[in-house]
CSV table of C-alpha atoms in Angstrom, one decimal:
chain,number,residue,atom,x,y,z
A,1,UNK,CA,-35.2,49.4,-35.9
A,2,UNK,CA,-34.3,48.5,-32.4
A,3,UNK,CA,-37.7,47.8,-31.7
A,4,UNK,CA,-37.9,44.8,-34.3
A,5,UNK,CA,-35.7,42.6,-31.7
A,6,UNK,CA,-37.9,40.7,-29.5
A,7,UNK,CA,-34.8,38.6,-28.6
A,8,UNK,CA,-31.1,37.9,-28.4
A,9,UNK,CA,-28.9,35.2,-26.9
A,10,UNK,CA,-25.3,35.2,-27.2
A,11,UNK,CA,-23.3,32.0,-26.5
A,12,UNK,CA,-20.6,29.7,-26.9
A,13,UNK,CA,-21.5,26.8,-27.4
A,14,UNK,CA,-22.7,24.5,-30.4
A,15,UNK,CA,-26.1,25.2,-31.2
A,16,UNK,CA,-28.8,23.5,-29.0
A,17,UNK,CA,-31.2,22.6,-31.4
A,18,UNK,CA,-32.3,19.0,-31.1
A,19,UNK,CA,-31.8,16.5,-33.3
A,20,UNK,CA,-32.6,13.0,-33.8
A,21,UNK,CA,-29.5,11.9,-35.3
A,22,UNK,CA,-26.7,10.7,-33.0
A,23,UNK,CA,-24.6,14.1,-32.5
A,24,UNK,CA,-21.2,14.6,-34.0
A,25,UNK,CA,-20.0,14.2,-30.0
A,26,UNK,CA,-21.7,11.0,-30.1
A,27,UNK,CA,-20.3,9.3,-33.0
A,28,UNK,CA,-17.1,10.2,-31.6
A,29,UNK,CA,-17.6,8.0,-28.1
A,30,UNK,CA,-18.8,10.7,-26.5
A,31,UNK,CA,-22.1,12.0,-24.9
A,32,UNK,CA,-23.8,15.1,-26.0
A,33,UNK,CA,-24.2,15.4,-22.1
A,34,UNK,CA,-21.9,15.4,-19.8
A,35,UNK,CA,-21.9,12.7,-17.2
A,36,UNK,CA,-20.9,12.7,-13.9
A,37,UNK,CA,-19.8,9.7,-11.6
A,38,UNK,CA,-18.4,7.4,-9.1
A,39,UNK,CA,-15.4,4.8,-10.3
A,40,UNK,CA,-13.7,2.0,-8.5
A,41,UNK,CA,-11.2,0.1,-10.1
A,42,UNK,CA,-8.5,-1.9,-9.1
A,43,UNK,CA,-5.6,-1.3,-6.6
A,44,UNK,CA,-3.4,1.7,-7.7
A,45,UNK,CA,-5.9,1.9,-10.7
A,46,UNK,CA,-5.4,5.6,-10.3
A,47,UNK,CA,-1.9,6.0,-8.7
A,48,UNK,CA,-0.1,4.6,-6.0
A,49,UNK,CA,-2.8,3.5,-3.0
A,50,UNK,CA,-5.4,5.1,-5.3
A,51,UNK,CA,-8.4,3.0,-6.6
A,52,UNK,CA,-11.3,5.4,-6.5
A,53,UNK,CA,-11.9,8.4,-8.5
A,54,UNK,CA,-14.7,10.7,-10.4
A,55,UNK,CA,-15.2,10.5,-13.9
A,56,UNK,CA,-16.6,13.7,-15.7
A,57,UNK,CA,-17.0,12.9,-19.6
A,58,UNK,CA,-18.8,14.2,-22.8
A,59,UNK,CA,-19.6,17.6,-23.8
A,60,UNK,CA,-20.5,19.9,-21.7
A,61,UNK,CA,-23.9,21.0,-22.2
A,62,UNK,CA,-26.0,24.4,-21.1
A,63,UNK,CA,-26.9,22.6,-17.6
A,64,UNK,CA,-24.1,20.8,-16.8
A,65,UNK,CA,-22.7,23.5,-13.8
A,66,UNK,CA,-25.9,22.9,-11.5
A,67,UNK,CA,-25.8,19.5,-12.2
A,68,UNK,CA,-21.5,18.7,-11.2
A,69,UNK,CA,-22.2,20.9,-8.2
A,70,UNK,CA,-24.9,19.2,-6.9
A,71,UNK,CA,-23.2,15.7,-7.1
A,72,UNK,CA,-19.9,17.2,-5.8
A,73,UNK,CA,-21.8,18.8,-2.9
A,74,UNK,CA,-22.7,14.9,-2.0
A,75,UNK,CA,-18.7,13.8,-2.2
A,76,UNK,CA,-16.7,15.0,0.8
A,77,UNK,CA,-13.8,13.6,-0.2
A,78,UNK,CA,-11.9,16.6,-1.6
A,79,UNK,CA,-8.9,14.7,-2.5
A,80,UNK,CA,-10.5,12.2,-4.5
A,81,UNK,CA,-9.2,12.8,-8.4
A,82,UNK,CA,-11.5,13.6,-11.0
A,83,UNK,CA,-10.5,12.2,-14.6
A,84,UNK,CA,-11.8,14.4,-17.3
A,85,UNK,CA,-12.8,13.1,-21.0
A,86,UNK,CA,-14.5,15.5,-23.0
A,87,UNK,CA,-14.0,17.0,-26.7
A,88,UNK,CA,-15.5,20.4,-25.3
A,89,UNK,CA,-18.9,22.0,-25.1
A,90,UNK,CA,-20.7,25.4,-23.4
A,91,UNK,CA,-17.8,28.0,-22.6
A,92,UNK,CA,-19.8,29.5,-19.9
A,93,UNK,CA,-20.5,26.4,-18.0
A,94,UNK,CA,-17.0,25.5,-18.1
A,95,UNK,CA,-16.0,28.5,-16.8
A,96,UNK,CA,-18.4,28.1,-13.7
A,97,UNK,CA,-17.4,24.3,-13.4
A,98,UNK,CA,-13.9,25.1,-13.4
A,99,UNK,CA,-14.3,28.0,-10.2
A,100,UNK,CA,-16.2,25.2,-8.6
A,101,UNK,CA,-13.2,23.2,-9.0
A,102,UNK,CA,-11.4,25.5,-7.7
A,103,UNK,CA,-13.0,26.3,-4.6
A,104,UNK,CA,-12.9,22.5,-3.9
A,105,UNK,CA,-9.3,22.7,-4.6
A,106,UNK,CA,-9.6,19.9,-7.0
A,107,UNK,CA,-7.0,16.9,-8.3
A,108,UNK,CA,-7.8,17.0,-11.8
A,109,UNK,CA,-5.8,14.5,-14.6
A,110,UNK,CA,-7.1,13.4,-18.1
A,111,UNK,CA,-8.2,9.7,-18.3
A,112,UNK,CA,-10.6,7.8,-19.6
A,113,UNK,CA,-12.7,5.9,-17.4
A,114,UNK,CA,-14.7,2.8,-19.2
A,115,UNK,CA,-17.4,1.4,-17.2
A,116,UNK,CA,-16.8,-2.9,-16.9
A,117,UNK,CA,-20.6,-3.5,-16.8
A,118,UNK,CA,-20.6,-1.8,-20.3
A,119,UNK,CA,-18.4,-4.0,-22.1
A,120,UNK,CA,-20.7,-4.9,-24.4
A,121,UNK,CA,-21.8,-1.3,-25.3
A,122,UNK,CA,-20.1,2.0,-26.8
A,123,UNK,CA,-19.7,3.4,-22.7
A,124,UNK,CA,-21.8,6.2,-23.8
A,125,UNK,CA,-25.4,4.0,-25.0
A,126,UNK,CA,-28.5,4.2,-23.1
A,127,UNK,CA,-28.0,1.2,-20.5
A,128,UNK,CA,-24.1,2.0,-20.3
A,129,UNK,CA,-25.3,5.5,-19.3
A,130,UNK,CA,-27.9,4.5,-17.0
A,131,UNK,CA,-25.6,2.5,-14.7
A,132,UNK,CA,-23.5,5.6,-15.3
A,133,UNK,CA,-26.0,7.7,-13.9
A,134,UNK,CA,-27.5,5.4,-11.2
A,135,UNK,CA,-26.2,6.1,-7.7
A,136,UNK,CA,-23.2,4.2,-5.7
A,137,UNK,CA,-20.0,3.3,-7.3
A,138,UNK,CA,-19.4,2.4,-11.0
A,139,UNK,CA,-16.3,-0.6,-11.4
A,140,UNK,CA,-14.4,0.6,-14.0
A,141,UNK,CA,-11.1,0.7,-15.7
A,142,UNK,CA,-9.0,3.8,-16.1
A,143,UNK,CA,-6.6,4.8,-19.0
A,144,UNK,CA,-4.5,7.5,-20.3
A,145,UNK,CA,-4.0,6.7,-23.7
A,146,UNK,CA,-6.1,8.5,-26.3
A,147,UNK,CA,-7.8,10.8,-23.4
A,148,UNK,CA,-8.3,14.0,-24.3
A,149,UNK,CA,-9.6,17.3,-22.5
A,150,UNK,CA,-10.6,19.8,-25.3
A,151,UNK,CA,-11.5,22.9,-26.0
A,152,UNK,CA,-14.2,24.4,-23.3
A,153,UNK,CA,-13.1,21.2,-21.1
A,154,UNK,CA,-9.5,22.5,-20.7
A,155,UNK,CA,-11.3,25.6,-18.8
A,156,UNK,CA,-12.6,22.8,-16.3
A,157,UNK,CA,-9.1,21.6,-16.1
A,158,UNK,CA,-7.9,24.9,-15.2
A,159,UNK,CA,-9.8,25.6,-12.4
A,160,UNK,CA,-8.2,22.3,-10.4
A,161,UNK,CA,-5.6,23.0,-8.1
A,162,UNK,CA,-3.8,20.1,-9.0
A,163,UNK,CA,-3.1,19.1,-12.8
A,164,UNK,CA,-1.5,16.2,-14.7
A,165,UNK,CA,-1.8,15.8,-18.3
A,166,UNK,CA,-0.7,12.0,-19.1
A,167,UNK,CA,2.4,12.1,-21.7
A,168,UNK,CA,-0.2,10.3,-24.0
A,169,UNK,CA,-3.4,12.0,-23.1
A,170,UNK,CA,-4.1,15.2,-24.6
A,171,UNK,CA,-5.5,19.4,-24.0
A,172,UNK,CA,-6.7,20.5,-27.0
A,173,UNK,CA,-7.2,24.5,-27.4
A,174,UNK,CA,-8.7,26.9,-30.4
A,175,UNK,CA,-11.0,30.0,-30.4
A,176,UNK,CA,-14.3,29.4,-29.8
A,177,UNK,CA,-17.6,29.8,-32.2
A,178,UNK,CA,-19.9,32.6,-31.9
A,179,UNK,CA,-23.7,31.3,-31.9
A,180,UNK,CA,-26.6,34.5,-32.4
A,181,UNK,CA,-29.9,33.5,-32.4
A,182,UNK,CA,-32.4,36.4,-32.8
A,183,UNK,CA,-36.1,36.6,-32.6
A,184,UNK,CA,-37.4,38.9,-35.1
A,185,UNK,CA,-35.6,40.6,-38.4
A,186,UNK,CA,-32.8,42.9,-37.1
A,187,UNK,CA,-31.0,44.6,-39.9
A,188,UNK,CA,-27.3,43.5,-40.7
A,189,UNK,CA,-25.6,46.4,-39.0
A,190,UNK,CA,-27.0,45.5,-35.7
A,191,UNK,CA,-26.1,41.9,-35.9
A,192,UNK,CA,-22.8,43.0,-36.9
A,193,UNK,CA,-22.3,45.0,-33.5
A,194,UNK,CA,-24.2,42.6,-31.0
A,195,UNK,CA,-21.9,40.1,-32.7
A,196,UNK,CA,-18.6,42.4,-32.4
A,197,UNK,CA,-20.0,43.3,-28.9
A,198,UNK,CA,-20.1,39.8,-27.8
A,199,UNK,CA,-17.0,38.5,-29.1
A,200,UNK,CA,-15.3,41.5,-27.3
A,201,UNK,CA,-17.1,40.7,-23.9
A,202,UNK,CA,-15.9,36.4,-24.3
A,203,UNK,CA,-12.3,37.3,-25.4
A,204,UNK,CA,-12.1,39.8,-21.8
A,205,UNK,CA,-14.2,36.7,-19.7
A,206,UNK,CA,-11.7,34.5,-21.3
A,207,UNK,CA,-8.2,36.1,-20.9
A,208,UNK,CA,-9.6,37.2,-17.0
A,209,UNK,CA,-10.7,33.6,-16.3
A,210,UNK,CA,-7.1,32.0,-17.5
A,211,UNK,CA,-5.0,34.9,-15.2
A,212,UNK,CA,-7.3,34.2,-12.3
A,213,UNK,CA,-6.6,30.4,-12.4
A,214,UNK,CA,-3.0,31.2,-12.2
A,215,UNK,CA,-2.2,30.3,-16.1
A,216,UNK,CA,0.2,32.3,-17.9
A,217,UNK,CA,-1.4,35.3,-20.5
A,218,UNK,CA,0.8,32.9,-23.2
A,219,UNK,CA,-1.9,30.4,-23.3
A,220,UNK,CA,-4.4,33.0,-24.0
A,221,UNK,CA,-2.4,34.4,-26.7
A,222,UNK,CA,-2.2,31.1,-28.0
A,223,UNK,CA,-5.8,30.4,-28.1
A,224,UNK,CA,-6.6,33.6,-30.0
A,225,UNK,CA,-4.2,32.8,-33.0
A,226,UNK,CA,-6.4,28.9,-33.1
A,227,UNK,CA,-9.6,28.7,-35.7
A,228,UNK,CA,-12.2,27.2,-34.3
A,229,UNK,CA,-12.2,24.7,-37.1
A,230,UNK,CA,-8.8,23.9,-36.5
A,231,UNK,CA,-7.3,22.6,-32.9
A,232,UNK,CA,-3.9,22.5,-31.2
A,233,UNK,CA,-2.5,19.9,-28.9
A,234,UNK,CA,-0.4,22.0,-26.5
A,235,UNK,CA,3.0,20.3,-26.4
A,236,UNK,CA,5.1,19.3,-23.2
A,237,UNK,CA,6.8,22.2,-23.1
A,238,UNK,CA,3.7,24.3,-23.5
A,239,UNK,CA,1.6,22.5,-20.9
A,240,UNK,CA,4.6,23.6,-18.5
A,241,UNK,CA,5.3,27.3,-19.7
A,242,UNK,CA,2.0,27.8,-19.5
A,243,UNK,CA,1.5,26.4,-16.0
A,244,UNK,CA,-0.8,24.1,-16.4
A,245,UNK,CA,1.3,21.1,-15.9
A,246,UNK,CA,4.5,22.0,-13.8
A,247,UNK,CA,5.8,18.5,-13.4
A,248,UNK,CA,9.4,17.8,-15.1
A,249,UNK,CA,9.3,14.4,-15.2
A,250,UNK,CA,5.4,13.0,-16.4
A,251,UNK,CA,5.3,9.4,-17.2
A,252,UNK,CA,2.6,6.9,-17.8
A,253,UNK,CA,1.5,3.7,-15.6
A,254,UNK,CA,2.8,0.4,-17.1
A,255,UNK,CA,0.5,-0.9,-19.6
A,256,UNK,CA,0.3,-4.3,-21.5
A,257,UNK,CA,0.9,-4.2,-25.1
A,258,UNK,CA,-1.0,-6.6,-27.2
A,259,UNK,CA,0.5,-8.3,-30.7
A,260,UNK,CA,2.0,-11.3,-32.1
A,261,UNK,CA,5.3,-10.0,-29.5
A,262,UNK,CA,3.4,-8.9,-26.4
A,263,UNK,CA,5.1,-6.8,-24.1
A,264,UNK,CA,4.2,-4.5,-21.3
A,265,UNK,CA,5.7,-0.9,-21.2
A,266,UNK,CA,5.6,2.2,-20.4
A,267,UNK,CA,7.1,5.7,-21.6
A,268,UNK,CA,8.1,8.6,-19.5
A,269,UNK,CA,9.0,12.7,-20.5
A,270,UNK,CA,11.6,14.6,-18.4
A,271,UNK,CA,12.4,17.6,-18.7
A,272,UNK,CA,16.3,18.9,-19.5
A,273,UNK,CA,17.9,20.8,-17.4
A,274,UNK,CA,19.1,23.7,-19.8
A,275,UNK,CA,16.4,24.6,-21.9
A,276,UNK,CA,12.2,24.0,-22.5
A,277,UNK,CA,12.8,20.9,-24.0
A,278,UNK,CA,11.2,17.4,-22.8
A,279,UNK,CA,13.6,14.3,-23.8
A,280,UNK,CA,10.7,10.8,-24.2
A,281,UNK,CA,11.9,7.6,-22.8
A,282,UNK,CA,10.2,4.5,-23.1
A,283,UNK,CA,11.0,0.8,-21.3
A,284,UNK,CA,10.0,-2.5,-22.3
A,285,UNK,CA,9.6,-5.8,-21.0
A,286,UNK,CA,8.7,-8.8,-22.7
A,287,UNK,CA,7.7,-12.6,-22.6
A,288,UNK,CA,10.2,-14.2,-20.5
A,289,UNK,CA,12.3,-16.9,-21.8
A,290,UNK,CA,13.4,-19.7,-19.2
A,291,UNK,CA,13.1,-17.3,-16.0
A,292,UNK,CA,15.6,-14.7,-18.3
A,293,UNK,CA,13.0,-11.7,-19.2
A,294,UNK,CA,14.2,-9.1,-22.3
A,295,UNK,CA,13.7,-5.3,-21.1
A,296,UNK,CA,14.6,-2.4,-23.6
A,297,UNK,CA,15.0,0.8,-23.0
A,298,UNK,CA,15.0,3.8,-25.4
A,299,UNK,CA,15.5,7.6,-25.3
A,300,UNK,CA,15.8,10.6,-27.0
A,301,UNK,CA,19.2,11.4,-28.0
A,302,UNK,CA,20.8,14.7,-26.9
A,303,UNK,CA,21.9,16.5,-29.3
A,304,UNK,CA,24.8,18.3,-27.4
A,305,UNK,CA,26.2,14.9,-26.4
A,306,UNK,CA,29.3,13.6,-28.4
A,307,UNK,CA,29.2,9.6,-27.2
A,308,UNK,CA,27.0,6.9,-26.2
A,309,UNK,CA,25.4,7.0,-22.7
A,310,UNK,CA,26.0,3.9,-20.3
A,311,UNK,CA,22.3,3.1,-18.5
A,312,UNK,CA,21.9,1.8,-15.2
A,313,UNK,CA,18.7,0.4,-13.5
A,314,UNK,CA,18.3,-1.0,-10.2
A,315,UNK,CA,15.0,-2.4,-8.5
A,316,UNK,CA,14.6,-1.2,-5.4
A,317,UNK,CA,17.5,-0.7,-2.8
A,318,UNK,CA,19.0,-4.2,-4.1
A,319,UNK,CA,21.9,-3.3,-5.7
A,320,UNK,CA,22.0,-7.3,-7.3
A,321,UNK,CA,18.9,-6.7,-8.6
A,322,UNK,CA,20.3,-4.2,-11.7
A,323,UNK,CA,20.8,-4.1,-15.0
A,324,UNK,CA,23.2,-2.1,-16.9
A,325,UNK,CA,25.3,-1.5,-20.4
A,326,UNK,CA,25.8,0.6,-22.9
A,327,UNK,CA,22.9,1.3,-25.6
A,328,UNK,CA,22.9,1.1,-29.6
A,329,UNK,CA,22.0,4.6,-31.5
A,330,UNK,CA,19.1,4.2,-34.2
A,331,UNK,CA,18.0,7.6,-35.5
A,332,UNK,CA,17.3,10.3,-32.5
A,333,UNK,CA,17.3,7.4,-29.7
A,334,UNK,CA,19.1,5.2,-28.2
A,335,UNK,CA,18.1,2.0,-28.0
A,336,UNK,CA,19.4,-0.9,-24.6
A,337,UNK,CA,18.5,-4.3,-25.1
A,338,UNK,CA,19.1,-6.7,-22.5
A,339,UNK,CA,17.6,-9.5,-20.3
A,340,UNK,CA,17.0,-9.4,-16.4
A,341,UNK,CA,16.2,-12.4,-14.6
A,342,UNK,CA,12.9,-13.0,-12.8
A,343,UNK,CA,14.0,-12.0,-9.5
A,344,UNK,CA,14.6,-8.4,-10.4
A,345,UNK,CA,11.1,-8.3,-12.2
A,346,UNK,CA,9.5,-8.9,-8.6
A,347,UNK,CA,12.3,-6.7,-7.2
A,348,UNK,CA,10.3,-4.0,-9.6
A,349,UNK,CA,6.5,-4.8,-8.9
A,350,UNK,CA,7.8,-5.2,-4.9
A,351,UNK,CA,9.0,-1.8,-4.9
A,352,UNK,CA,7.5,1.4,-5.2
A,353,UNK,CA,10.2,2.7,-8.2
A,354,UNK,CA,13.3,1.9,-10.6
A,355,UNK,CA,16.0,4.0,-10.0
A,356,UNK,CA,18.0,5.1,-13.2
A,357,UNK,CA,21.3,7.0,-13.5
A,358,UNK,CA,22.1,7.6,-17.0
A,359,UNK,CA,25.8,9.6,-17.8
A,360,UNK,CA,26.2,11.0,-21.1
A,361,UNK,CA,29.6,12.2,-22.5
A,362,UNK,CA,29.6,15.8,-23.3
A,363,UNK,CA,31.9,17.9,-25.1
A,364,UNK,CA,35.3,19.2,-23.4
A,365,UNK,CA,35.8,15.8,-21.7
A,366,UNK,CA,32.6,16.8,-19.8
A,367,UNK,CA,29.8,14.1,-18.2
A,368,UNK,CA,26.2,14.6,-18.1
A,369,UNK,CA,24.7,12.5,-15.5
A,370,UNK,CA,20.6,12.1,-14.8
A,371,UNK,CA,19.5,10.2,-11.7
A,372,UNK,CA,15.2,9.7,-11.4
A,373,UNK,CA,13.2,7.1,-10.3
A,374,UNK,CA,10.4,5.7,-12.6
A,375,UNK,CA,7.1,4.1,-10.4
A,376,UNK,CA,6.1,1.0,-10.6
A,377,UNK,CA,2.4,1.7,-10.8
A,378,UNK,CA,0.4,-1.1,-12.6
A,379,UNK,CA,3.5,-3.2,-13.3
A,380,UNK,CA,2.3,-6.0,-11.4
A,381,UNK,CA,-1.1,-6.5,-13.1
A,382,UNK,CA,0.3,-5.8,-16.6
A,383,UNK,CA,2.7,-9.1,-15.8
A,384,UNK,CA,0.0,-11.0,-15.2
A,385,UNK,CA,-2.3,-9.9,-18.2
A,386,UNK,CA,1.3,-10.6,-20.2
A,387,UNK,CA,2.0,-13.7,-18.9
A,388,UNK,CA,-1.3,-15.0,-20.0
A,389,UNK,CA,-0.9,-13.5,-23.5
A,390,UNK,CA,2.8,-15.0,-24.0
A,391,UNK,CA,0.9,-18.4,-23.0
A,392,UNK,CA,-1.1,-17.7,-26.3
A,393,UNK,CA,1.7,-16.3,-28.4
A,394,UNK,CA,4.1,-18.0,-30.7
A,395,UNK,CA,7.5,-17.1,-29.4
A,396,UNK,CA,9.6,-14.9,-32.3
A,397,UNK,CA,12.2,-12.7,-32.7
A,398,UNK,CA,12.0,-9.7,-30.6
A,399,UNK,CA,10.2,-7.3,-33.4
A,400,UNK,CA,12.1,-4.1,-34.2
A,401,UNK,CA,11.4,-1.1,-31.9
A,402,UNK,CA,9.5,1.3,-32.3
A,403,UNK,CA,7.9,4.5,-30.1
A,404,UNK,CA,4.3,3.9,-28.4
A,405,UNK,CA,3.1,7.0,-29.9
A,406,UNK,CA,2.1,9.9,-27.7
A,407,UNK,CA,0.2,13.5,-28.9
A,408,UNK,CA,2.1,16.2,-30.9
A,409,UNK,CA,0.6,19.3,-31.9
A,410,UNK,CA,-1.4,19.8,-34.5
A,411,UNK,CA,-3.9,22.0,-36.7
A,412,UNK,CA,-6.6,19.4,-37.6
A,413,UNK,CA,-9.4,19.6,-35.9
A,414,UNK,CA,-10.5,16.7,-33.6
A,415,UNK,CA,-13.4,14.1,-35.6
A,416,UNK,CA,-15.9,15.9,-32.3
A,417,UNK,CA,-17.1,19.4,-31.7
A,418,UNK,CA,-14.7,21.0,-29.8
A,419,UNK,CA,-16.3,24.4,-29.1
């Protein structure tokens, strides 16, 4: 019987047959190949003093490890970042990707880099991916929002030394598929053990791969209990039990906000100081009024507190350049509404932070008092993208708040294949 089985692969990975159709991948905005290059965008693009980075998107197919090591063999900047933007792919090449990232001791983050020369295209079309693919730096734009690293990519994403998961990017995880392809006519009972065989073999290769990058055996666990049809956004409090993301405080850059009320914002998660669980903030500026400029902030509500917090916010070192009160409660959050004047707004892009000191009455005549500092990163050319667009819109009423929304966890699977 034996004898009957000229040949057997074992892999995990969609199936590599070719088709003529666009791929499910493709449909989605991304490549059925993953691409590899140079970006340049504009100052701080990609943090403070940061405007240069490598962009790795779309599945990752069979080939893909020779082909990242051979480009990163050409880049001897080590420290450069590399933003990754893929629904998933070929396990096994991820798992080779993500050692080379390692012994680079890479800066990995989720982001999605969008080419400017490709504007006109889908970023992933013929001519956007030949500029893509041509040599020399791409000039792009970078963004957080809506990223994802799924599935086999979050094994890249592992291997990096350095890891930041945006607070609205996104690492999905699930089990992956099984794909046999035999030569010949085995009968059922040895199909049934090569398969068991092999799923035994890529749970071990698995579970060893996550403890040698340092992850904790929890996000293994996790990933075992996950369908493959299905898919789980691993939650702030996951991505830093798990190690993968060990920053308490993860915000994102400040971002314009287009509508018939533009505004530019940005939203932040700390974490509290007794217990897993992440508190979301979120600040707000908006079109400014005769040199008086509205700014809201909101944040989660604790739940052990038994008052309203007071909110301070100073620019800088400047203590004249602050703003401060007490803030409304509307469902979980509370919500500060107020007006700064333009000085302090070029207090904020000038400097490199905000510094805020909130104090929340606890019970037993108690005080809870939080001190960070929130950057300033792409403040300054947010104001002027808003300042054009307030030029364009009719002035209103401010428009009630509500929540940029950021990724929670979930069971449905993503619209690409996420192997």
């Amino acid at each position: 019987m034996l004898a009957r089985i000229l040949f057997l692969v074992a892999s995990l990975s969609i199936s590599g047959a070719l088709r003529a159709e666009q791929t499910p991948a493709e449909k989605a905005g991304f490549a059925s190949r993953l691409t590899i290059y140079l970006a340049k965008g504009a100052p701080d693009a990609c943090g403070p003093g940061c405007d240069r980075w490598i962009a790795i998107e779309g599945e990752v197919d069979a080939d893909a490890a020779p082909r990242i090591r051979r480009f990163l063999a050409g880049v001897k900047d080590t420290q450069r970042p590399i933003y990754l933007h893929s629904p998933g792919g070929n396990v096994e090449q991820s798992y080779v990707i993500g050692r080379l990232l390692r012994s680079r001791k890479a800066i990995a983050r989720v982001g999605r880099t969008s080419a400017t020369a490709c504007t006109a295209g889908t970023q992933v079309d013929a001519a956007c991916l030949k500029i893509k693919n041509a040599n020399g730096e791409v000039e792009a734009e970078l963004a957080t929002r809506n990223a994802m690293c799924n599935s086999a990519c979050g094994y890249l994403f592992l291997g990096a030394i350095s890891r930041e998961v945006a607070p609205d990017a996104a690492m999905g995880v699930h089990n992956s598929r099984l794909v046999l392809t035999f030569h010949g006519d085995p009968p059922p009972g040895v199909v049934a053990a090569a398969r068991q065989r092999r799923i035994v073999t890529a749970e071990r290769e698995r579970t060893a791969f996550i403890a040698a990058m340092g992850i904790s055996r929890e996000l293994d666990d996790l990933i075992r209990t996950v369908k493959f049809e299905s898919l789980h956004v691993l939650t702030r409090p996951e991505l830093y039990r798990f190690g993968i993301d060990t920053r308490t405080l993860v915000e994102t850059g400040w971002t314009l906000e287009k509508g018939f009320r533009p505004s530019v914002g940005k939203f932040a998660m700390m974490k509290k100081e007794n217990g897993a669980a992440f508190r979301i903030m979120e600040w707000r500026l908006s079109c400014e009024n005769k040199h008086r400029v509205p700014l809201r902030f909101a944040g989660e509500i604790d739940e052990s507190a038994v008052g309203k917090s007071t909110i301070r916010m100073i620019a800088g070192d400047e203590l004249n350049e602050k703003a401060e009160g007490s803030p409304v409660r509307t469902g979980k959050y509370e919500i500060w509404n107020g007006v700064v004047d333009s000085d302090m707004v070029k207090a904020m892009q000038a400097s490199g932070s905000l510094k805020v000191r909130e104090i929340t009455p606890m019970p037993d005549d108690k005080t809870d008092t939080a001190s960070f500092d929130i950057a300033m990163t792409g403040l300054a050319s947010a104001w002027t993208q808003l300042n054009a667009s307030c030029a364009l819109a009719a002035l209103s009423p401010i428009s009630p708040w509500s929540p940029i929304p950021y990724p929670k966890a979930s069971t449905t699977p993503s619209s690409a294949p996420s192997p």
